JSON list of C-alpha atoms in Angstrom, two decimals:
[
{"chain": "A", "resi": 1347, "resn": "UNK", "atom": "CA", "xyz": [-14.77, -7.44, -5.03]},
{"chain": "A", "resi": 1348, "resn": "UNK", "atom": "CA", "xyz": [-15.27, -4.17, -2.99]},
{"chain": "A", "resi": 1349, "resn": "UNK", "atom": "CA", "xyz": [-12.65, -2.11, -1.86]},
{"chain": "A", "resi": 1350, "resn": "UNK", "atom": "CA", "xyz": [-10.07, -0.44, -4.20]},
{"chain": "A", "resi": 1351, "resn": "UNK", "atom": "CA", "xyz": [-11.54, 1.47, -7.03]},
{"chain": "A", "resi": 1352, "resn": "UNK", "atom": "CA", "xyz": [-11.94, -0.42, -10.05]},
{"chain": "A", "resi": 1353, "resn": "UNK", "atom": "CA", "xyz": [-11.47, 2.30, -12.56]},
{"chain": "A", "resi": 1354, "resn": "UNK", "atom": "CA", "xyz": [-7.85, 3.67, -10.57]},
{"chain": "A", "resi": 1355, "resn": "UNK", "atom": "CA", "xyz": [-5.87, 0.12, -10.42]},
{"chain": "A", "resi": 1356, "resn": "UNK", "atom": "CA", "xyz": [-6.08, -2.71, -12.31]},
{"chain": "A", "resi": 1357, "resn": "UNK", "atom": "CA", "xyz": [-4.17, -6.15, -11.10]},
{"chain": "A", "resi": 1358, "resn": "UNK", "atom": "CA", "xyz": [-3.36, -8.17, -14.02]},
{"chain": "A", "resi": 1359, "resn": "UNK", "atom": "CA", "xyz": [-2.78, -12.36, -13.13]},
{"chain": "A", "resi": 1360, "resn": "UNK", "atom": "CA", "xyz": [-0.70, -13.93, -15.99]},
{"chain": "A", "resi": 1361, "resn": "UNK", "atom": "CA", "xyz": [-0.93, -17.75, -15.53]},
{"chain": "A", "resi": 1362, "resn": "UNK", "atom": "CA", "xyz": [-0.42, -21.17, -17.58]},
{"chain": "A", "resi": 1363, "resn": "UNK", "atom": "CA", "xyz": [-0.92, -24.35, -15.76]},
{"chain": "A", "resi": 1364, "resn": "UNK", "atom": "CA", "xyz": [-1.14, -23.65, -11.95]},
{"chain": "A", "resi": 1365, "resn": "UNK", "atom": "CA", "xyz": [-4.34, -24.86, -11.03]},
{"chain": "A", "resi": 1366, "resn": "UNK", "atom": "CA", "xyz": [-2.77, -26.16, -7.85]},
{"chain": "A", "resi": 1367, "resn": "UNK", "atom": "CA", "xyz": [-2.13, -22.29, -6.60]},
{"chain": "A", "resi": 1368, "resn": "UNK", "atom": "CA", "xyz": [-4.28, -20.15, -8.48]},
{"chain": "A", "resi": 1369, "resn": "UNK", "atom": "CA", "xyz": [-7.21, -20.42, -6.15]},
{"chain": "A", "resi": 1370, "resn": "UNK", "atom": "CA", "xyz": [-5.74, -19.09, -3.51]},
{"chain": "A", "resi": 1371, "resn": "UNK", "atom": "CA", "xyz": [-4.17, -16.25, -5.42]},
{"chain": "A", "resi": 1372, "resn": "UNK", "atom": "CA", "xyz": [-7.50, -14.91, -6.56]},
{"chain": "A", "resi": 1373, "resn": "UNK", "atom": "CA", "xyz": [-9.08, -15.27, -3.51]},
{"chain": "A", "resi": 1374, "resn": "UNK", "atom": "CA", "xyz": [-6.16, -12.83, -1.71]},
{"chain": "A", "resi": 1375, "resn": "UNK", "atom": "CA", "xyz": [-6.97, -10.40, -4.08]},
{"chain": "A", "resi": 1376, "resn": "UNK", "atom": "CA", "xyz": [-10.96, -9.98, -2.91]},
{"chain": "A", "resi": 1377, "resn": "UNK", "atom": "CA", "xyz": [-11.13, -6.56, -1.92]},
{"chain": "A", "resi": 1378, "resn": "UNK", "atom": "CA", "xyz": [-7.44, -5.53, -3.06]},
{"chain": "A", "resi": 1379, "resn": "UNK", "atom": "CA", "xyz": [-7.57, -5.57, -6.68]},
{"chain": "A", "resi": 1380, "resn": "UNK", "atom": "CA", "xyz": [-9.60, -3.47, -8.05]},
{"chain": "A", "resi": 1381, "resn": "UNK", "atom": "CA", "xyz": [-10.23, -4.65, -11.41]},
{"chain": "A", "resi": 1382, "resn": "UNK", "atom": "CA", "xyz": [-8.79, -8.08, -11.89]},
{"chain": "A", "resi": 1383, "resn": "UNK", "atom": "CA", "xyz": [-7.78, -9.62, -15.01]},
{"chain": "A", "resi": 1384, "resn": "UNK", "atom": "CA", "xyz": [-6.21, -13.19, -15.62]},
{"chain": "A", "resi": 1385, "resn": "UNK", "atom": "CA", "xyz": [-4.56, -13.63, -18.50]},
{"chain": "A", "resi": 1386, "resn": "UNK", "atom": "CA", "xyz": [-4.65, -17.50, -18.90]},
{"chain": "A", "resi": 1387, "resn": "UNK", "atom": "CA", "xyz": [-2.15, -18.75, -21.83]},
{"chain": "A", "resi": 1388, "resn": "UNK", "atom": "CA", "xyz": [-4.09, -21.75, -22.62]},
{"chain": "A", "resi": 1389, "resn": "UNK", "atom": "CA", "xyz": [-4.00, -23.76, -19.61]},
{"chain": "A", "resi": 1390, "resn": "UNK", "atom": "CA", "xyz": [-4.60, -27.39, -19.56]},
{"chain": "A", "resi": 1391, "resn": "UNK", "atom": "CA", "xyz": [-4.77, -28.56, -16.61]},
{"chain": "A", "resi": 1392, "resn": "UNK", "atom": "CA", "xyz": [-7.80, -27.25, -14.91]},
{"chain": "A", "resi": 1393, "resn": "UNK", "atom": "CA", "xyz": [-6.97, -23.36, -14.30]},
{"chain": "A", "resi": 1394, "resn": "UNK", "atom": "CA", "xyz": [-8.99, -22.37, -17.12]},
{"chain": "A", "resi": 1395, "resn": "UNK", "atom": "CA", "xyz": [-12.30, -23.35, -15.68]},
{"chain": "A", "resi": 1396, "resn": "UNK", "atom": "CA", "xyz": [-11.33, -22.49, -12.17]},
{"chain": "A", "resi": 1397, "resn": "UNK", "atom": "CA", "xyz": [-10.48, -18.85, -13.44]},
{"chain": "A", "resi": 1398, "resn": "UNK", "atom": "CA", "xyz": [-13.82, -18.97, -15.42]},
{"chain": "A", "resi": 1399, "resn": "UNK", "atom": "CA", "xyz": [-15.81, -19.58, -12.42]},
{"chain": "A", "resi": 1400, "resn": "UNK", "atom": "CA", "xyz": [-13.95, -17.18, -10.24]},
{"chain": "A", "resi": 1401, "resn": "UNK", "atom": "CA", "xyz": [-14.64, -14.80, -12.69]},
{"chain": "A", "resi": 1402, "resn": "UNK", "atom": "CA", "xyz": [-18.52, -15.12, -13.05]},
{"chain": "A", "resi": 1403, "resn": "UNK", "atom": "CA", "xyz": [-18.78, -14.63, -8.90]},
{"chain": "A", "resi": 1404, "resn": "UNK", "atom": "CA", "xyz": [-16.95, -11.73, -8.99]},
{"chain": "A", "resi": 1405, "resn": "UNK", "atom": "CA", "xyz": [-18.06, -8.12, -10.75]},
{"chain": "A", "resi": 1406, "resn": "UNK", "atom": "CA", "xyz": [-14.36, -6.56, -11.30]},
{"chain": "A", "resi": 1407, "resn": "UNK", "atom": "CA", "xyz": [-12.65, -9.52, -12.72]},
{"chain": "A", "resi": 1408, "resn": "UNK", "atom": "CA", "xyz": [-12.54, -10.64, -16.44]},
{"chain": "A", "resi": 1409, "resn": "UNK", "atom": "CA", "xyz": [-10.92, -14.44, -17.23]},
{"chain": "A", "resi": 1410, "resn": "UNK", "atom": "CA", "xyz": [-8.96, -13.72, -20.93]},
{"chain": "A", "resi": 1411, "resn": "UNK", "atom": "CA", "xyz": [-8.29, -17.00, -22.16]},
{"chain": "A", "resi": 1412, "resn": "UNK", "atom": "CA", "xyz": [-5.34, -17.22, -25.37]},
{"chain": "A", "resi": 1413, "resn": "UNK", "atom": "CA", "xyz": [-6.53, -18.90, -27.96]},
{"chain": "A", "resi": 1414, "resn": "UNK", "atom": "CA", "xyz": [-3.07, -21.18, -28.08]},
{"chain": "A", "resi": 1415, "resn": "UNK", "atom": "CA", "xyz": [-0.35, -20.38, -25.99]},
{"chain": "A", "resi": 1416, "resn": "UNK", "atom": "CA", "xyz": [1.58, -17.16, -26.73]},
{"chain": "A", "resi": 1417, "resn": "UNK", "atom": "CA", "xyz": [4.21, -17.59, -24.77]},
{"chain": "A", "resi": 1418, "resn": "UNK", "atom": "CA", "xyz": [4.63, -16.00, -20.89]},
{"chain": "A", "resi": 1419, "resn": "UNK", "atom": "CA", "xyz": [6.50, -13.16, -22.52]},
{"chain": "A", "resi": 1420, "resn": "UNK", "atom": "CA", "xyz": [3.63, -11.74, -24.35]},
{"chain": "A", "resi": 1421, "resn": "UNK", "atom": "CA", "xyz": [1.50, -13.09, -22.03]},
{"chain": "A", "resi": 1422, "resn": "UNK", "atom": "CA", "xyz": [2.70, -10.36, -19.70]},
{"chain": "A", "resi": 1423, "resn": "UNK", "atom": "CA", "xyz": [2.47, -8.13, -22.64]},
{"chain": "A", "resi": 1424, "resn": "UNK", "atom": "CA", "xyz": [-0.79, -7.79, -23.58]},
{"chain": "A", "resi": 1425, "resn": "UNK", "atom": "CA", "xyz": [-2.03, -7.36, -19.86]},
{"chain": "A", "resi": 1426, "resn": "UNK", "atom": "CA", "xyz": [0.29, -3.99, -19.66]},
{"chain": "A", "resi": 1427, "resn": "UNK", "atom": "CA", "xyz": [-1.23, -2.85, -23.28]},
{"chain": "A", "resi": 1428, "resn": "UNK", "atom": "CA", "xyz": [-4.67, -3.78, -22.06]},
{"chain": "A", "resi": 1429, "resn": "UNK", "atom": "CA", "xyz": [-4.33, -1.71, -18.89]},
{"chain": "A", "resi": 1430, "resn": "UNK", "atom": "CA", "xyz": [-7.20, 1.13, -19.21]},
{"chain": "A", "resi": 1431, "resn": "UNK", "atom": "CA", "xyz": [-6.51, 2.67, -15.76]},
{"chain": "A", "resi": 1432, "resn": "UNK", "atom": "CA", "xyz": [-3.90, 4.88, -14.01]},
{"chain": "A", "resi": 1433, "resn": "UNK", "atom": "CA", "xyz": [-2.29, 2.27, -11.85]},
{"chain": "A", "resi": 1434, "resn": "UNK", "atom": "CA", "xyz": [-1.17, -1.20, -12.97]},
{"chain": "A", "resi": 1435, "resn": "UNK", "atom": "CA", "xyz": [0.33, -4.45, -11.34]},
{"chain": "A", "resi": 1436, "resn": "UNK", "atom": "CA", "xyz": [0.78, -8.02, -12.12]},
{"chain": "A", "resi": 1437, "resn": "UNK", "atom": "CA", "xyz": [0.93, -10.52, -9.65]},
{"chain": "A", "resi": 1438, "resn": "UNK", "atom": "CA", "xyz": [2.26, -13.92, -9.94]},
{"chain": "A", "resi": 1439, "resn": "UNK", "atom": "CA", "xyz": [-0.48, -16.81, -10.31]},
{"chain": "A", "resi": 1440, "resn": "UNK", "atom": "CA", "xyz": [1.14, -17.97, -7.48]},
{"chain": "A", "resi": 1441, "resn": "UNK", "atom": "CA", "xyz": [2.13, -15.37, -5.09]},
{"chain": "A", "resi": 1442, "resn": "UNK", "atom": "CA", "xyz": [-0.67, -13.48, -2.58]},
{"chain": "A", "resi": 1443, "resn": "UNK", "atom": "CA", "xyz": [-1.90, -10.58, -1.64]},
{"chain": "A", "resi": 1444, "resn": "UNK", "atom": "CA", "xyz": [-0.97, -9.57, 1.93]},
{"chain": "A", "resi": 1445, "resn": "UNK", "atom": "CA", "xyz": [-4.18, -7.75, 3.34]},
{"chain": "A", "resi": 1446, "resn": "UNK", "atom": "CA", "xyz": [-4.10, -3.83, 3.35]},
{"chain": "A", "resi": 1447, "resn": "UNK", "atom": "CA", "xyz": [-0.98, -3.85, 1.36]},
{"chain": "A", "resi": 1448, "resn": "UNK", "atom": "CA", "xyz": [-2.80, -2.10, -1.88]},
{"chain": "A", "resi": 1449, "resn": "UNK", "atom": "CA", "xyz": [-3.74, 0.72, 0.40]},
{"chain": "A", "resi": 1450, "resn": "UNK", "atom": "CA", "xyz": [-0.21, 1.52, 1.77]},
{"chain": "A", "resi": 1451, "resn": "UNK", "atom": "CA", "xyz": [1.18, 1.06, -1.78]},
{"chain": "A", "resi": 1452, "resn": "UNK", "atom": "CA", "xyz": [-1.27, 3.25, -3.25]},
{"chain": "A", "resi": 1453, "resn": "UNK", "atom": "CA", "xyz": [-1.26, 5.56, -0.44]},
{"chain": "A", "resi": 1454, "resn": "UNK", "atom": "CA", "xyz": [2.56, 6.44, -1.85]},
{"chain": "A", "resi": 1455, "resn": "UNK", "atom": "CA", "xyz": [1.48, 7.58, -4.95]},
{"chain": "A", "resi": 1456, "resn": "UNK", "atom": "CA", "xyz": [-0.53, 10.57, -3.15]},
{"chain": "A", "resi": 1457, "resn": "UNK", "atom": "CA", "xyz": [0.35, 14.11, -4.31]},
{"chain": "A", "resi": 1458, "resn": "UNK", "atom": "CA", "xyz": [3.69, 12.33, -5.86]},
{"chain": "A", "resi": 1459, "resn": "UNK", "atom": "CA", "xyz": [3.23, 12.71, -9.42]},
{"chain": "A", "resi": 1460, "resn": "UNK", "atom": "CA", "xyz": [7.15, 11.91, -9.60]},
{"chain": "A", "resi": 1461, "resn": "UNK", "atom": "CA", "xyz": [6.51, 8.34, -7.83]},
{"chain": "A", "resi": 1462, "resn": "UNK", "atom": "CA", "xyz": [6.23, 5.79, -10.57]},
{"chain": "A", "resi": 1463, "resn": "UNK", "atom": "CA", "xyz": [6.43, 2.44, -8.51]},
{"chain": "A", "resi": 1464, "resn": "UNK", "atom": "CA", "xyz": [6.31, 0.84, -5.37]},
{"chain": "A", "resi": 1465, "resn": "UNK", "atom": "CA", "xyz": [6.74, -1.83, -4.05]},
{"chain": "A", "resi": 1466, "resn": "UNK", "atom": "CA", "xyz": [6.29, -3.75, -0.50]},
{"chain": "A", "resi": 1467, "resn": "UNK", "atom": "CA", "xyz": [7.56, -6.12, 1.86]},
{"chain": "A", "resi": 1468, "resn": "UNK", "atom": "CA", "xyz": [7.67, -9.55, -0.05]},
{"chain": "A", "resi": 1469, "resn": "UNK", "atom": "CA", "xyz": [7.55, -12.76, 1.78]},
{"chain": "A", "resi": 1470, "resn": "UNK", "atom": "CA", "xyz": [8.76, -15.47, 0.02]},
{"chain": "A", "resi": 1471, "resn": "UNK", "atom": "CA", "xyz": [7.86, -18.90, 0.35]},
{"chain": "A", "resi": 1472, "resn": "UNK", "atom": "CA", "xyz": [9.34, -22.48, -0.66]},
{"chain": "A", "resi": 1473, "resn": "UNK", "atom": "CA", "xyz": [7.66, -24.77, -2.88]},
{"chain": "A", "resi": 1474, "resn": "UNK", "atom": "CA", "xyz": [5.15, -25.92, -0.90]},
{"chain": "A", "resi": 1475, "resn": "UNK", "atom": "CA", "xyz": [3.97, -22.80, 0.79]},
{"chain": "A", "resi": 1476, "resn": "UNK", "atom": "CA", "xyz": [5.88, -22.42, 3.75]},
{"chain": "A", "resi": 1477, "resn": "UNK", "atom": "CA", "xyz": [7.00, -18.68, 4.48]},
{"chain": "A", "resi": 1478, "resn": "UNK", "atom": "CA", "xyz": [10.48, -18.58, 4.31]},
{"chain": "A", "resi": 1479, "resn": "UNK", "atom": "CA", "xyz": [12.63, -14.68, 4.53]},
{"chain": "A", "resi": 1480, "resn": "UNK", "atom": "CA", "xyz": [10.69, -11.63, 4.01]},
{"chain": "A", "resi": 1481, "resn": "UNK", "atom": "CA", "xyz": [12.30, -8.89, 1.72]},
{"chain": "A", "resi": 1482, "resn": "UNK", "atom": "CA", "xyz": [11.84, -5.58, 2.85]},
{"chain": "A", "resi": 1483, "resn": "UNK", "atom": "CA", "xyz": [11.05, -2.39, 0.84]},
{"chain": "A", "resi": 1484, "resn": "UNK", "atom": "CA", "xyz": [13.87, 0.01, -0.11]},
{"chain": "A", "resi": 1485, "resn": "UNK", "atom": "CA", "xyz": [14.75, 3.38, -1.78]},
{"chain": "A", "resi": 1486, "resn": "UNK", "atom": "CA", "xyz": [16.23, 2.91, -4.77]},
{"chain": "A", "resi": 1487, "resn": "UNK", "atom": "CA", "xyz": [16.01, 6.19, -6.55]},
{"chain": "A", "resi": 1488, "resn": "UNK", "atom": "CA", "xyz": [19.42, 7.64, -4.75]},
{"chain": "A", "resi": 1489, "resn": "UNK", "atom": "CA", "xyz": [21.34, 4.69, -6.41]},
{"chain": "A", "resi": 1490, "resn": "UNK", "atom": "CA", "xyz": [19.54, 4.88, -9.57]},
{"chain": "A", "resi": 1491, "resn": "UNK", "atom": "CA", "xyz": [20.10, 8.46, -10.04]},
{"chain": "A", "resi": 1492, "resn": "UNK", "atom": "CA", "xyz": [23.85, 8.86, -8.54]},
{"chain": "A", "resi": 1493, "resn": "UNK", "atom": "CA", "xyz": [26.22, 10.57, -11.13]},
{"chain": "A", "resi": 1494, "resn": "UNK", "atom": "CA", "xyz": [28.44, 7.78, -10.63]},
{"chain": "A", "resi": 1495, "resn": "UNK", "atom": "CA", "xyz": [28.27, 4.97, -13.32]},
{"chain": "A", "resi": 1496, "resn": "UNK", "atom": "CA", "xyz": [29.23, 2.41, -10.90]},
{"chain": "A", "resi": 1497, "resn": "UNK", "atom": "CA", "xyz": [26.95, 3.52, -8.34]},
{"chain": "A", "resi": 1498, "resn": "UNK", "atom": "CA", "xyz": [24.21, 3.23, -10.64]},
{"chain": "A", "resi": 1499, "resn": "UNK", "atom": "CA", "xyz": [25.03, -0.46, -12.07]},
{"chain": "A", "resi": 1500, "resn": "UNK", "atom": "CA", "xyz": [25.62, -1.57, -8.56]},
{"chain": "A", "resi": 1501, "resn": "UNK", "atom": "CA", "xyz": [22.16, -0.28, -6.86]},
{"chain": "A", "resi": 1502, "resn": "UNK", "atom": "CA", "xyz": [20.56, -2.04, -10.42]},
{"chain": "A", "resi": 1503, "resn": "UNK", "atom": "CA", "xyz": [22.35, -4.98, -10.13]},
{"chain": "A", "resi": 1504, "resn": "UNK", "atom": "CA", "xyz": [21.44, -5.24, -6.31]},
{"chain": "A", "resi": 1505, "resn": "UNK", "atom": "CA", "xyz": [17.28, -3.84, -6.75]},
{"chain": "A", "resi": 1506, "resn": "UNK", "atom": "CA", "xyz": [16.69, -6.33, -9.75]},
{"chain": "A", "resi": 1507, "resn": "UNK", "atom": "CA", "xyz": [18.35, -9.42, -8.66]},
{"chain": "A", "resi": 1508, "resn": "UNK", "atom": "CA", "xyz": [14.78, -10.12, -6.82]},
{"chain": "A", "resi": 1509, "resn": "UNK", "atom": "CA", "xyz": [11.56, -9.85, -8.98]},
{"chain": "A", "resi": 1510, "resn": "UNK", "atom": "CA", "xyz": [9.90, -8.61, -6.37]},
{"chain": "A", "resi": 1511, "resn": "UNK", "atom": "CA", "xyz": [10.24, -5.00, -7.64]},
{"chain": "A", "resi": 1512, "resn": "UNK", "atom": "CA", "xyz": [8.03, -6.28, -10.94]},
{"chain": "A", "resi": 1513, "resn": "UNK", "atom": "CA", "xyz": [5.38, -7.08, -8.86]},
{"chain": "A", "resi": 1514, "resn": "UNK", "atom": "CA", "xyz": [4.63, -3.74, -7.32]},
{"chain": "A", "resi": 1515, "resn": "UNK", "atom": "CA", "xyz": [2.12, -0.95, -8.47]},
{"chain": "A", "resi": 1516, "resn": "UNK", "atom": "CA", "xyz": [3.05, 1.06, -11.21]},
{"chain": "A", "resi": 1517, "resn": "UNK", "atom": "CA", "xyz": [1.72, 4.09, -12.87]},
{"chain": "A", "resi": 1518, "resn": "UNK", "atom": "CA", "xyz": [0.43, 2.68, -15.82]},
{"chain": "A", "resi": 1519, "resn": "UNK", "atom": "CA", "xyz": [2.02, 5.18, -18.49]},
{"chain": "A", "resi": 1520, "resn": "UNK", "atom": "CA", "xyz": [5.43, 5.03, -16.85]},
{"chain": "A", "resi": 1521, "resn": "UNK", "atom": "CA", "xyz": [5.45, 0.85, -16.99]},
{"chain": "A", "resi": 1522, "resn": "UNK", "atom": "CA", "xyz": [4.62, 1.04, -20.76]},
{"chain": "A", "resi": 1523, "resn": "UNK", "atom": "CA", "xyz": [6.87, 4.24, -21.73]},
{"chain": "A", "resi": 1524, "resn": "UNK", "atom": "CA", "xyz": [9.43, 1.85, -20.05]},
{"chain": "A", "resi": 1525, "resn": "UNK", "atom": "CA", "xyz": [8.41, -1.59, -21.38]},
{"chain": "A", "resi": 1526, "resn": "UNK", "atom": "CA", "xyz": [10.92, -3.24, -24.48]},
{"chain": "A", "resi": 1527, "resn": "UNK", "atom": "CA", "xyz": [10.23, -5.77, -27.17]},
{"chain": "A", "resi": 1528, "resn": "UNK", "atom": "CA", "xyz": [12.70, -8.53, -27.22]},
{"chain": "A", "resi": 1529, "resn": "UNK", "atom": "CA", "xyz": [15.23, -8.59, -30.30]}
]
């Protein structure tokens, strides 16, 4: 898994039961990566042993299987605490990688200490894999930083009804400083 730096990003791949698209997410993330984690919750249907093999043909990824299922929330969770370099992303057990775009996302965070995530185009697809709208990248921080209360709740309300946005590269500090137990 050559390419991006395996001690500067690490892509963390949260899955339970997907063996159907998990192969194909793995293999979009040869080269783009760097160090790749899955984070498999117990699986039972047959994406435990293809992560395991994936894993052992491939130097920068590690296959964490739970124990017993924890539940997707901490699932998540522990692959944000794990996180031992600068940049961090998860990305879906069933979404892709498109090629190049964890050079132009990192290439953002050059001499801009105050950037703290970005995010692409997304291309969403239907449930069987056919491309459907793309979702192009915004600025959000003029929203997010108006004066204006109603400014504010609008550009949230607007930047977070995607999860696209959760599936960019953040800087790793700034993702946990900002992460929340649940009540």
């Amino acid at each position: 898994m050559s390419g991006i730096d395996p001690s500067v990003l690490t892509t963390a791949v949260p899955v339970f039961n997907d063996v159907e698209h998990i192969g194909e997410t793995l293999d979009s993330c040869i080269g783009q990566a760097g160090r790749l984690v899955i984070y498999d919750n117990c699986s039972t249907d047959g994406t435990s042993e293809l992560c395991e093999r994936f894993a052992a043909g491939h130097e920068h990824c590690t296959h964490v299987r739970q124990p017993e299922n924890i539940g997707g929330f901490e699932n998540f969770r522990m692959a944000l605490l794990d996180c031992e370099t600068e940049f961090f992303r998860w990305l879906g057990s069933h979404d892709r990688l498109g090629e190049g775009s964890t050079q132009r996302l990192l290439a953002l965070f050059k001499d801009r200490p105050d950037v703290l995530l970005a995010a692409g185009p997304t291309r969403y697809m239907d449930e069987d894999g056919v491309p459907m709208k793309v979702k192009k990248p915004m600025v959000y921080g003029e929203g997010l930083m108006s004066d204006n209360a109603f400014e504010r709740l609008l550009t949230r309300q607007t930047v977070t009804r995607d999860c696209f946005i959760f599936y960019g590269i953040f800087r790793t500090e700034a993702a946990r400083e900002a992460w929340f137990d649940p009540v």
